[in-house]
C-alpha cells in the first residue's frame, strides 16, 4: 500500500499532513507540479494533461491509491481519471455542502481558484447543496503565490487576506470555504482576520478520513513509513519552504522531470 498525492504545487501538503495524522504507517509519495503552478488560470485541457502525466508517474513509483489534493484538478479531472484507471482515486471539492448547512446568515463566502469556480462541477455543487443560500465566490491567486514562496504570515500575507476576505465579511458571510488546498497554509492570517461567529470550512480532514476508509485493515503498514516529496519546480525552493509547511515531519525530497 502506498498513497500517491498530487497538487499543482505545495498546497496539497495541507492534505498530506492530515492523511499522515490518520495513517502514520503508510508510505506516501507526493508530487507538486510547481513548474506548472498555478492551475487556477489554466484550461481544463492543460490541467487534465498534467494530472494524467503525474498520475502515471505516481503509479510507476508504486502508488496504489491516488489523492488529487487539488480542488481545481478534481473539478476538471476526477471523472476522466476514474474512467481511465482501476485504482481508487480520491478527489476534493470546495466544502459547499457543509457550509450551506452551517450558515446562519444565509451567506457563504467561497475562496477558490478561477479554474474551480468556472468548472461545471462547481456549479453542480452549488445547485445541489446551496440553492437557498447566497454563495459569493472569490478567486485568490495571490494566496497561491504567497504559499509557493513560503510567505505564510507577516504584513504581506495579512494584507492579501484582508483584501480577499473583507468584501465577503461585508456582504454578511458567516462561513468561509477554503476551496483551494494552498489556502489552509494562510490559516493563521485568515483566522486572525475573522470576527467571532465566522467560521472556516476546510475539507482536508474529510479527505484524509475518506483515504483512511479505503486503506484495507491488513495492508502492509510499516513502522517508519517514508514520505517522498517530489517537485517539478525548484528543489532548492521546496527545501527552503518545507520546514514552515510541514514543521513536524521528516521527508525525503527530489526533483521530478515531468
Ligand atoms: N491547490 C490548488 C487547488 O486546490 C490550486 C492552486 C493553483 O494552482 O491555482 O485548487
PDB file of C-alpha atoms and ligand atoms in Angstrom:
ATOM      1  CA  UNK A   1       0.000   0.000   0.000  1.00  0.00           C
ATOM      2  CA  UNK A   2       1.343   3.415  -0.935  1.00  0.00           C
ATOM      3  CA  UNK A   3      -0.607   6.671  -1.132  1.00  0.00           C
ATOM      4  CA  UNK A   4       0.146   8.870  -4.147  1.00  0.00           C
ATOM      5  CA  UNK A   5      -0.802  12.537  -3.775  1.00  0.00           C
ATOM      6  CA  UNK A   6      -0.698  15.303  -6.369  1.00  0.00           C
ATOM      7  CA  UNK A   7      -1.297  19.035  -6.497  1.00  0.00           C
ATOM      8  CA  UNK A   8      -0.336  21.990  -8.669  1.00  0.00           C
ATOM      9  CA  UNK A   9       2.376  22.768  -6.103  1.00  0.00           C
ATOM     10  CA  UNK A  10       2.872  22.655  -2.353  1.00  0.00           C
ATOM     11  CA  UNK A  11      -0.811  23.272  -1.476  1.00  0.00           C
ATOM     12  CA  UNK A  12      -1.653  19.578  -1.308  1.00  0.00           C
ATOM     13  CA  UNK A  13       0.792  19.240   1.583  1.00  0.00           C
ATOM     14  CA  UNK A  14      -2.034  20.686   3.722  1.00  0.00           C
ATOM     15  CA  UNK A  15      -3.921  17.471   2.865  1.00  0.00           C
ATOM     16  CA  UNK A  16      -0.840  15.256   3.212  1.00  0.00           C
ATOM     17  CA  UNK A  17      -0.396  16.379   6.838  1.00  0.00           C
ATOM     18  CA  UNK A  18      -3.994  15.366   7.655  1.00  0.00           C
ATOM     19  CA  UNK A  19      -3.561  11.977   5.936  1.00  0.00           C
ATOM     20  CA  UNK A  20      -0.321  11.389   7.836  1.00  0.00           C
ATOM     21  CA  UNK A  21      -2.038  12.056  11.171  1.00  0.00           C
ATOM     22  CA  UNK A  22      -4.574   9.301  10.464  1.00  0.00           C
ATOM     23  CA  UNK A  23      -2.253   6.868   8.657  1.00  0.00           C
ATOM     24  CA  UNK A  24       1.258   7.264  10.107  1.00  0.00           C
ATOM     25  CA  UNK A  25       2.341   3.804   8.915  1.00  0.00           C
ATOM     26  CA  UNK A  26       1.506   4.016   5.237  1.00  0.00           C
ATOM     27  CA  UNK A  27       4.192   5.325   2.831  1.00  0.00           C
ATOM     28  CA  UNK A  28       3.305   8.479   0.906  1.00  0.00           C
ATOM     29  CA  UNK A  29       4.609   9.725  -2.430  1.00  0.00           C
ATOM     30  CA  UNK A  30       3.718  13.331  -3.271  1.00  0.00           C
ATOM     31  CA  UNK A  31       4.223  15.269  -6.500  1.00  0.00           C
ATOM     32  CA  UNK A  32       3.854  19.054  -6.513  1.00  0.00           C
ATOM     33  CA  UNK A  33       3.614  20.424 -10.038  1.00  0.00           C
ATOM     34  CA  UNK A  34       5.182  23.744  -9.109  1.00  0.00           C
ATOM     35  CA  UNK A  35       6.612  24.355 -12.589  1.00  0.00           C
ATOM     36  CA  UNK A  36       3.003  24.475 -13.886  1.00  0.00           C
ATOM     37  CA  UNK A  37       1.610  26.286 -10.852  1.00  0.00           C
ATOM     38  CA  UNK A  38      -0.922  27.881 -10.751  1.00  0.00           C
ATOM     39  CA  UNK A  39      -3.524  25.550 -12.202  1.00  0.00           C
ATOM     40  CA  UNK A  40      -6.078  28.205 -11.265  1.00  0.00           C
ATOM     41  CA  UNK A  41      -5.598  30.131 -14.520  1.00  0.00           C
ATOM     42  CA  UNK A  42      -5.116  27.078 -16.786  1.00  0.00           C
ATOM     43  CA  UNK A  43      -7.648  25.472 -19.111  1.00  0.00           C
ATOM     44  CA  UNK A  44      -9.328  22.178 -18.265  1.00  0.00           C
ATOM     45  CA  UNK A  45      -7.351  20.580 -21.093  1.00  0.00           C
ATOM     46  CA  UNK A  46      -3.966  21.618 -19.685  1.00  0.00           C
ATOM     47  CA  UNK A  47      -4.921  20.611 -16.129  1.00  0.00           C
ATOM     48  CA  UNK A  48      -6.124  17.230 -17.393  1.00  0.00           C
ATOM     49  CA  UNK A  49      -2.926  16.554 -19.306  1.00  0.00           C
ATOM     50  CA  UNK A  50      -0.750  17.299 -16.288  1.00  0.00           C
ATOM     51  CA  UNK A  51      -2.923  15.295 -13.900  1.00  0.00           C
ATOM     52  CA  UNK A  52      -2.743  12.219 -16.163  1.00  0.00           C
ATOM     53  CA  UNK A  53       1.046  12.513 -16.536  1.00  0.00           C
ATOM     54  CA  UNK A  54       1.570  12.848 -12.807  1.00  0.00           C
ATOM     55  CA  UNK A  55      -0.830  10.001 -12.010  1.00  0.00           C
ATOM     56  CA  UNK A  56       1.083   7.698 -14.386  1.00  0.00           C
ATOM     57  CA  UNK A  57       4.301   8.689 -12.626  1.00  0.00           C
ATOM     58  CA  UNK A  58       2.855   8.069  -9.152  1.00  0.00           C
ATOM     59  CA  UNK A  59       1.683   4.617 -10.241  1.00  0.00           C
ATOM     60  CA  UNK A  60       5.162   3.862 -11.633  1.00  0.00           C
ATOM     61  CA  UNK A  61       6.520   4.849  -8.208  1.00  0.00           C
ATOM     62  CA  UNK A  62       4.247   2.256  -6.560  1.00  0.00           C
ATOM     63  CA  UNK A  63       1.148   4.243  -5.595  1.00  0.00           C
ATOM     64  CA  UNK A  64      -1.888   2.035  -5.041  1.00  0.00           C
ATOM     65  CA  UNK A  65      -4.312   4.850  -4.276  1.00  0.00           C
ATOM     66  CA  UNK A  66      -4.309   8.381  -5.732  1.00  0.00           C
ATOM     67  CA  UNK A  67      -5.374  11.537  -3.925  1.00  0.00           C
ATOM     68  CA  UNK A  68      -5.992  14.612  -6.064  1.00  0.00           C
ATOM     69  CA  UNK A  69      -5.143  17.109  -3.321  1.00  0.00           C
ATOM     70  CA  UNK A  70      -6.245  19.983  -5.505  1.00  0.00           C
ATOM     71  CA  UNK A  71      -9.776  21.318  -5.931  1.00  0.00           C
ATOM     72  CA  UNK A  72      -9.084  22.741  -9.394  1.00  0.00           C
ATOM     73  CA  UNK A  73      -7.711  19.419 -10.673  1.00  0.00           C
ATOM     74  CA  UNK A  74     -10.528  17.436  -9.071  1.00  0.00           C
ATOM     75  CA  UNK A  75     -13.201  19.620 -10.614  1.00  0.00           C
ATOM     76  CA  UNK A  76     -11.788  19.104 -14.111  1.00  0.00           C
ATOM     77  CA  UNK A  77     -10.095  15.715 -13.987  1.00  0.00           C
ATOM     78  CA  UNK A  78     -11.549  13.361 -11.404  1.00  0.00           C
ATOM     79  CA  UNK A  79     -14.190  11.974 -13.798  1.00  0.00           C
ATOM     80  CA  UNK A  80     -11.810  11.243 -16.706  1.00  0.00           C
ATOM     81  CA  UNK A  81      -9.222   9.874 -14.263  1.00  0.00           C
ATOM     82  CA  UNK A  82     -11.698   7.442 -12.664  1.00  0.00           C
ATOM     83  CA  UNK A  83     -12.757   6.322 -16.139  1.00  0.00           C
ATOM     84  CA  UNK A  84      -9.141   5.642 -17.113  1.00  0.00           C
ATOM     85  CA  UNK A  85      -7.681   3.920 -14.011  1.00  0.00           C
ATOM     86  CA  UNK A  86      -8.780   0.984 -11.906  1.00  0.00           C
ATOM     87  CA  UNK A  87      -7.156   2.036  -8.635  1.00  0.00           C
ATOM     88  CA  UNK A  88      -9.084   4.164  -6.096  1.00  0.00           C
ATOM     89  CA  UNK A  89      -8.976   7.910  -6.788  1.00  0.00           C
ATOM     90  CA  UNK A  90      -9.909  10.346  -4.032  1.00  0.00           C
ATOM     91  CA  UNK A  91     -10.685  13.898  -5.069  1.00  0.00           C
ATOM     92  CA  UNK A  92     -11.622  17.034  -3.171  1.00  0.00           C
ATOM     93  CA  UNK A  93     -14.143  19.764  -3.754  1.00  0.00           C
ATOM     94  CA  UNK A  94     -14.877  23.067  -2.022  1.00  0.00           C
ATOM     95  CA  UNK A  95     -16.986  22.356   1.090  1.00  0.00           C
ATOM     96  CA  UNK A  96     -20.160  23.986  -0.229  1.00  0.00           C
ATOM     97  CA  UNK A  97     -22.450  21.407   1.375  1.00  0.00           C
ATOM     98  CA  UNK A  98     -21.178  21.695   4.975  1.00  0.00           C
ATOM     99  CA  UNK A  99     -21.009  25.485   4.577  1.00  0.00           C
ATOM    100  CA  UNK A 100     -24.635  25.696   3.417  1.00  0.00           C
ATOM    101  CA  UNK A 101     -25.656  23.544   6.394  1.00  0.00           C
ATOM    102  CA  UNK A 102     -23.696  25.699   8.826  1.00  0.00           C
ATOM    103  CA  UNK A 103     -24.511  29.256   7.778  1.00  0.00           C
ATOM    104  CA  UNK A 104     -26.968  31.173   9.929  1.00  0.00           C
ATOM    105  CA  UNK A 105     -26.779  34.420   7.980  1.00  0.00           C
ATOM    106  CA  UNK A 106     -27.613  32.621   4.726  1.00  0.00           C
ATOM    107  CA  UNK A 107     -24.441  33.941   3.086  1.00  0.00           C
ATOM    108  CA  UNK A 108     -21.421  31.749   2.338  1.00  0.00           C
ATOM    109  CA  UNK A 109     -18.101  33.028   1.007  1.00  0.00           C
ATOM    110  CA  UNK A 110     -16.067  30.663  -1.165  1.00  0.00           C
ATOM    111  CA  UNK A 111     -12.380  31.299  -1.667  1.00  0.00           C
ATOM    112  CA  UNK A 112     -11.257  29.157  -4.601  1.00  0.00           C
ATOM    113  CA  UNK A 113      -9.310  29.342  -7.847  1.00  0.00           C
ATOM    114  CA  UNK A 114     -10.801  30.686 -11.043  1.00  0.00           C
ATOM    115  CA  UNK A 115     -10.473  27.235 -12.633  1.00  0.00           C
ATOM    116  CA  UNK A 116     -12.571  25.740  -9.831  1.00  0.00           C
ATOM    117  CA  UNK A 117     -15.210  28.463  -9.877  1.00  0.00           C
ATOM    118  CA  UNK A 118     -15.650  28.188 -13.657  1.00  0.00           C
ATOM    119  CA  UNK A 119     -15.924  24.383 -13.591  1.00  0.00           C
ATOM    120  CA  UNK A 120     -19.224  22.682 -14.358  1.00  0.00           C
ATOM    121  CA  UNK A 121     -18.821  20.510 -11.264  1.00  0.00           C
ATOM    122  CA  UNK A 122     -18.637  23.603  -9.039  1.00  0.00           C
ATOM    123  CA  UNK A 123     -21.968  24.901 -10.374  1.00  0.00           C
ATOM    124  CA  UNK A 124     -23.430  21.472  -9.828  1.00  0.00           C
ATOM    125  CA  UNK A 125     -22.266  21.546  -6.209  1.00  0.00           C
ATOM    126  CA  UNK A 126     -23.919  24.919  -5.616  1.00  0.00           C
ATOM    127  CA  UNK A 127     -27.137  23.784  -7.333  1.00  0.00           C
ATOM    128  CA  UNK A 128     -27.282  20.539  -5.410  1.00  0.00           C
ATOM    129  CA  UNK A 129     -26.426  21.803  -1.947  1.00  0.00           C
ATOM    130  CA  UNK A 130     -26.751  25.560  -1.657  1.00  0.00           C
ATOM    131  CA  UNK A 131     -29.824  26.572  -3.614  1.00  0.00           C
ATOM    132  CA  UNK A 132     -31.319  28.500  -0.693  1.00  0.00           C
ATOM    133  CA  UNK A 133     -28.092  30.172   0.277  1.00  0.00           C
ATOM    134  CA  UNK A 134     -26.288  33.152  -1.213  1.00  0.00           C
ATOM    135  CA  UNK A 135     -22.884  31.913  -2.396  1.00  0.00           C
ATOM    136  CA  UNK A 136     -20.260  34.570  -3.086  1.00  0.00           C
ATOM    137  CA  UNK A 137     -17.101  33.381  -4.832  1.00  0.00           C
ATOM    138  CA  UNK A 138     -13.690  34.964  -4.655  1.00  0.00           C
ATOM    139  CA  UNK A 139     -10.580  33.771  -6.526  1.00  0.00           C
ATOM    140  CA  UNK A 140      -7.348  34.414  -4.602  1.00  0.00           C
ATOM    141  CA  UNK A 141      -4.432  33.750  -6.995  1.00  0.00           C
ATOM    142  CA  UNK A 142      -2.137  35.810  -4.782  1.00  0.00           C
ATOM    143  CA  UNK A 143      -2.664  33.366  -1.872  1.00  0.00           C
ATOM    144  CA  UNK A 144      -1.176  30.614  -4.055  1.00  0.00           C
ATOM    145  CA  UNK A 145       1.838  32.801  -4.925  1.00  0.00           C
ATOM    146  CA  UNK A 146       2.424  33.582  -1.254  1.00  0.00           C
ATOM    147  CA  UNK A 147       2.293  29.939  -0.195  1.00  0.00           C
ATOM    148  CA  UNK A 148       4.561  28.811  -3.048  1.00  0.00           C
ATOM    149  CA  UNK A 149       7.009  31.493  -1.868  1.00  0.00           C
ATOM    150  CA  UNK A 150       6.730  30.275   1.749  1.00  0.00           C
ATOM    151  CA  UNK A 151       5.238  33.576   2.927  1.00  0.00           C
ATOM    152  CA  UNK A 152       2.648  32.262   5.375  1.00  0.00           C
ATOM    153  CA  UNK A 153       2.392  35.213   7.732  1.00  0.00           C
ATOM    154  CA  UNK A 154       3.586  38.793   8.201  1.00  0.00           C
ATOM    155  CA  UNK A 155       2.420  42.041   6.633  1.00  0.00           C
ATOM    156  CA  UNK A 156       2.195  40.773   3.045  1.00  0.00           C
ATOM    157  CA  UNK A 157       0.077  37.759   3.948  1.00  0.00           C
ATOM    158  CA  UNK A 158      -2.121  39.829   6.249  1.00  0.00           C
ATOM    159  CA  UNK A 159      -2.868  42.466   3.634  1.00  0.00           C
ATOM    160  CA  UNK A 160      -3.655  39.813   0.979  1.00  0.00           C
ATOM    161  CA  UNK A 161      -6.028  38.131   3.419  1.00  0.00           C
ATOM    162  CA  UNK A 162      -7.684  41.436   4.301  1.00  0.00           C
ATOM    163  CA  UNK A 163      -8.229  42.291   0.646  1.00  0.00           C
ATOM    164  CA  UNK A 164      -9.762  38.891  -0.146  1.00  0.00           C
ATOM    165  CA  UNK A 165     -11.873  38.381   2.933  1.00  0.00           C
ATOM    166  CA  UNK A 166     -13.217  41.781   3.932  1.00  0.00           C
ATOM    167  CA  UNK A 167     -15.642  42.062   0.972  1.00  0.00           C
ATOM    168  CA  UNK A 168     -17.073  38.631   1.881  1.00  0.00           C
ATOM    169  CA  UNK A 169     -17.495  39.642   5.518  1.00  0.00           C
ATOM    170  CA  UNK A 170     -19.044  42.963   4.461  1.00  0.00           C
ATOM    171  CA  UNK A 171     -21.589  41.004   2.413  1.00  0.00           C
ATOM    172  CA  UNK A 172     -22.669  39.128   5.543  1.00  0.00           C
ATOM    173  CA  UNK A 173     -20.858  35.814   5.050  1.00  0.00           C
ATOM    174  CA  UNK A 174     -20.609  33.896   8.342  1.00  0.00           C
ATOM    175  CA  UNK A 175     -18.949  30.812   6.816  1.00  0.00           C
ATOM    176  CA  UNK A 176     -15.877  30.918   4.580  1.00  0.00           C
ATOM    177  CA  UNK A 177     -14.950  27.905   2.481  1.00  0.00           C
ATOM    178  CA  UNK A 178     -11.248  27.370   1.817  1.00  0.00           C
ATOM    179  CA  UNK A 179     -11.719  25.893  -1.644  1.00  0.00           C
ATOM    180  CA  UNK A 180      -8.057  25.534  -2.557  1.00  0.00           C
ATOM    181  CA  UNK A 181      -5.501  23.397  -0.773  1.00  0.00           C
ATOM    182  CA  UNK A 182      -2.939  26.182  -0.683  1.00  0.00           C
ATOM    183  CA  UNK A 183      -5.163  28.413   1.459  1.00  0.00           C
ATOM    184  CA  UNK A 184      -5.045  26.471   4.777  1.00  0.00           C
ATOM    185  CA  UNK A 185      -1.352  27.410   4.986  1.00  0.00           C
ATOM    186  CA  UNK A 186      -2.518  31.010   5.437  1.00  0.00           C
ATOM    187  CA  UNK A 187      -4.854  29.779   8.196  1.00  0.00           C
ATOM    188  CA  UNK A 188      -3.261  31.882  10.932  1.00  0.00           C
ATOM    189  CA  UNK A 189      -3.544  35.118   8.953  1.00  0.00           C
ATOM    190  CA  UNK A 190      -7.124  34.195   7.951  1.00  0.00           C
ATOM    191  CA  UNK A 191      -8.218  33.273  11.492  1.00  0.00           C
ATOM    192  CA  UNK A 192      -6.856  36.477  12.950  1.00  0.00           C
ATOM    193  CA  UNK A 193      -8.945  38.497  10.480  1.00  0.00           C
ATOM    194  CA  UNK A 194     -12.229  36.780  11.333  1.00  0.00           C
ATOM    195  CA  UNK A 195     -14.716  38.348  13.718  1.00  0.00           C
ATOM    196  CA  UNK A 196     -16.238  35.946  16.245  1.00  0.00           C
ATOM    197  CA  UNK A 197     -19.138  33.964  14.842  1.00  0.00           C
ATOM    198  CA  UNK A 198     -17.498  33.498  11.450  1.00  0.00           C
ATOM    199  CA  UNK A 199     -16.145  30.027  10.738  1.00  0.00           C
ATOM    200  CA  UNK A 200     -13.924  28.349   8.184  1.00  0.00           C
ATOM    201  CA  UNK A 201     -14.530  25.118   6.267  1.00  0.00           C
ATOM    202  CA  UNK A 202     -11.508  23.170   5.039  1.00  0.00           C
ATOM    203  CA  UNK A 203     -12.121  19.737   3.539  1.00  0.00           C
ATOM    204  CA  UNK A 204      -8.590  18.387   4.157  1.00  0.00           C
ATOM    205  CA  UNK A 205      -9.646  16.367   7.212  1.00  0.00           C
ATOM    206  CA  UNK A 206     -12.669  14.873   5.409  1.00  0.00           C
ATOM    207  CA  UNK A 207     -10.408  13.801   2.540  1.00  0.00           C
ATOM    208  CA  UNK A 208      -7.993  12.171   4.996  1.00  0.00           C
ATOM    209  CA  UNK A 209     -10.900  10.239   6.566  1.00  0.00           C
ATOM    210  CA  UNK A 210     -12.024   9.083   3.131  1.00  0.00           C
ATOM    211  CA  UNK A 211      -8.485   7.861   2.363  1.00  0.00           C
ATOM    212  CA  UNK A 212      -8.371   6.050   5.720  1.00  0.00           C
ATOM    213  CA  UNK A 213     -11.652   4.294   4.903  1.00  0.00           C
ATOM    214  CA  UNK A 214     -10.114   2.957   1.675  1.00  0.00           C
ATOM    215  CA  UNK A 215      -6.986   1.509   3.272  1.00  0.00           C
ATOM    216  CA  UNK A 216      -7.504  -2.208   3.909  1.00  0.00           C
ATOM    217  CA  UNK A 217      -7.041  -3.162   7.565  1.00  0.00           C
ATOM    218  CA  UNK A 218      -4.481  -5.851   6.706  1.00  0.00           C
ATOM    219  CA  UNK A 219      -2.386  -3.544   4.494  1.00  0.00           C
ATOM    220  CA  UNK A 220       1.401  -3.657   4.722  1.00  0.00           C
ATOM    221  CA  UNK A 221       1.904  -0.847   7.212  1.00  0.00           C
ATOM    222  CA  UNK A 222       5.496  -0.069   8.152  1.00  0.00           C
ATOM    223  CA  UNK A 223       6.809   1.483  11.334  1.00  0.00           C
ATOM    224  CA  UNK A 224       8.889   4.207   9.716  1.00  0.00           C
ATOM    225  CA  UNK A 225       6.746   4.853   6.656  1.00  0.00           C
ATOM    226  CA  UNK A 226       8.547   7.229   4.313  1.00  0.00           C
ATOM    227  CA  UNK A 227       7.221  10.460   2.878  1.00  0.00           C
ATOM    228  CA  UNK A 228       8.742  11.211  -0.531  1.00  0.00           C
ATOM    229  CA  UNK A 229       8.034  14.659  -1.901  1.00  0.00           C
ATOM    230  CA  UNK A 230       8.905  15.475  -5.500  1.00  0.00           C
ATOM    231  CA  UNK A 231       8.606  18.819  -7.218  1.00  0.00           C
ATOM    232  CA  UNK A 232       8.559  19.667 -10.916  1.00  0.00           C
ATOM    233  CA  UNK A 233       9.782  23.131  -9.876  1.00  0.00           C
ATOM    234  CA  UNK A 234      12.860  24.236  -7.953  1.00  0.00           C
ATOM    235  CA  UNK A 235      14.128  21.675  -5.448  1.00  0.00           C
ATOM    236  CA  UNK A 236      16.057  24.381  -3.573  1.00  0.00           C
ATOM    237  CA  UNK A 237      12.892  26.395  -3.177  1.00  0.00           C
ATOM    238  CA  UNK A 238      10.979  23.328  -1.940  1.00  0.00           C
ATOM    239  CA  UNK A 239      13.686  22.535   0.607  1.00  0.00           C
ATOM    240  CA  UNK A 240      13.706  26.142   1.766  1.00  0.00           C
ATOM    241  CA  UNK A 241       9.967  26.368   2.459  1.00  0.00           C
ATOM    242  CA  UNK A 242       9.237  22.808   3.661  1.00  0.00           C
ATOM    243  CA  UNK A 243      10.206  23.434   7.315  1.00  0.00           C
ATOM    244  CA  UNK A 244       7.476  26.062   7.583  1.00  0.00           C
ATOM    245  CA  UNK A 245       4.888  23.980   5.698  1.00  0.00           C
ATOM    246  CA  UNK A 246       5.499  20.651   7.468  1.00  0.00           C
ATOM    247  CA  UNK A 247       7.436  21.564  10.604  1.00  0.00           C
ATOM    248  CA  UNK A 248       7.000  18.229  12.370  1.00  0.00           C
ATOM    249  CA  UNK A 249       7.542  15.742   9.558  1.00  0.00           C
ATOM    250  CA  UNK A 250      10.717  14.110   8.271  1.00  0.00           C
ATOM    251  CA  UNK A 251      10.534  13.868   4.495  1.00  0.00           C
ATOM    252  CA  UNK A 252      12.744  12.988   1.511  1.00  0.00           C
ATOM    253  CA  UNK A 253      12.708  15.470  -1.350  1.00  0.00           C
ATOM    254  CA  UNK A 254      13.649  15.151  -5.008  1.00  0.00           C
ATOM    255  CA  UNK A 255      13.185  16.765  -8.415  1.00  0.00           C
ATOM    256  CA  UNK A 256      10.654  15.366 -10.818  1.00  0.00           C
ATOM    257  CA  UNK A 257      11.382  15.925 -14.504  1.00  0.00           C
ATOM    258  CA  UNK A 258       7.838  15.616 -15.835  1.00  0.00           C
TER     259      UNK A 258
HETATM  260  N1  LIG B   1      -4.114  23.918  -4.768  1.00  0.00           N
HETATM  261  C1  LIG B   1      -4.991  24.056  -5.861  1.00  0.00           C
HETATM  262  C2  LIG B   1      -6.455  23.866  -5.514  1.00  0.00           C
HETATM  263  O1  LIG B   1      -6.775  23.229  -4.534  1.00  0.00           O
HETATM  264  C3  LIG B   1      -4.772  25.069  -6.922  1.00  0.00           C
HETATM  265  C4  LIG B   1      -3.864  26.218  -6.785  1.00  0.00           C
HETATM  266  C5  LIG B   1      -3.448  26.713  -8.152  1.00  0.00           C
HETATM  267  O2  LIG B   1      -2.564  26.083  -8.709  1.00  0.00           O
HETATM  268  O3  LIG B   1      -4.042  27.662  -8.668  1.00  0.00           O
HETATM  269  O4  LIG B   1      -7.319  24.303  -6.237  1.00  0.00           O
END
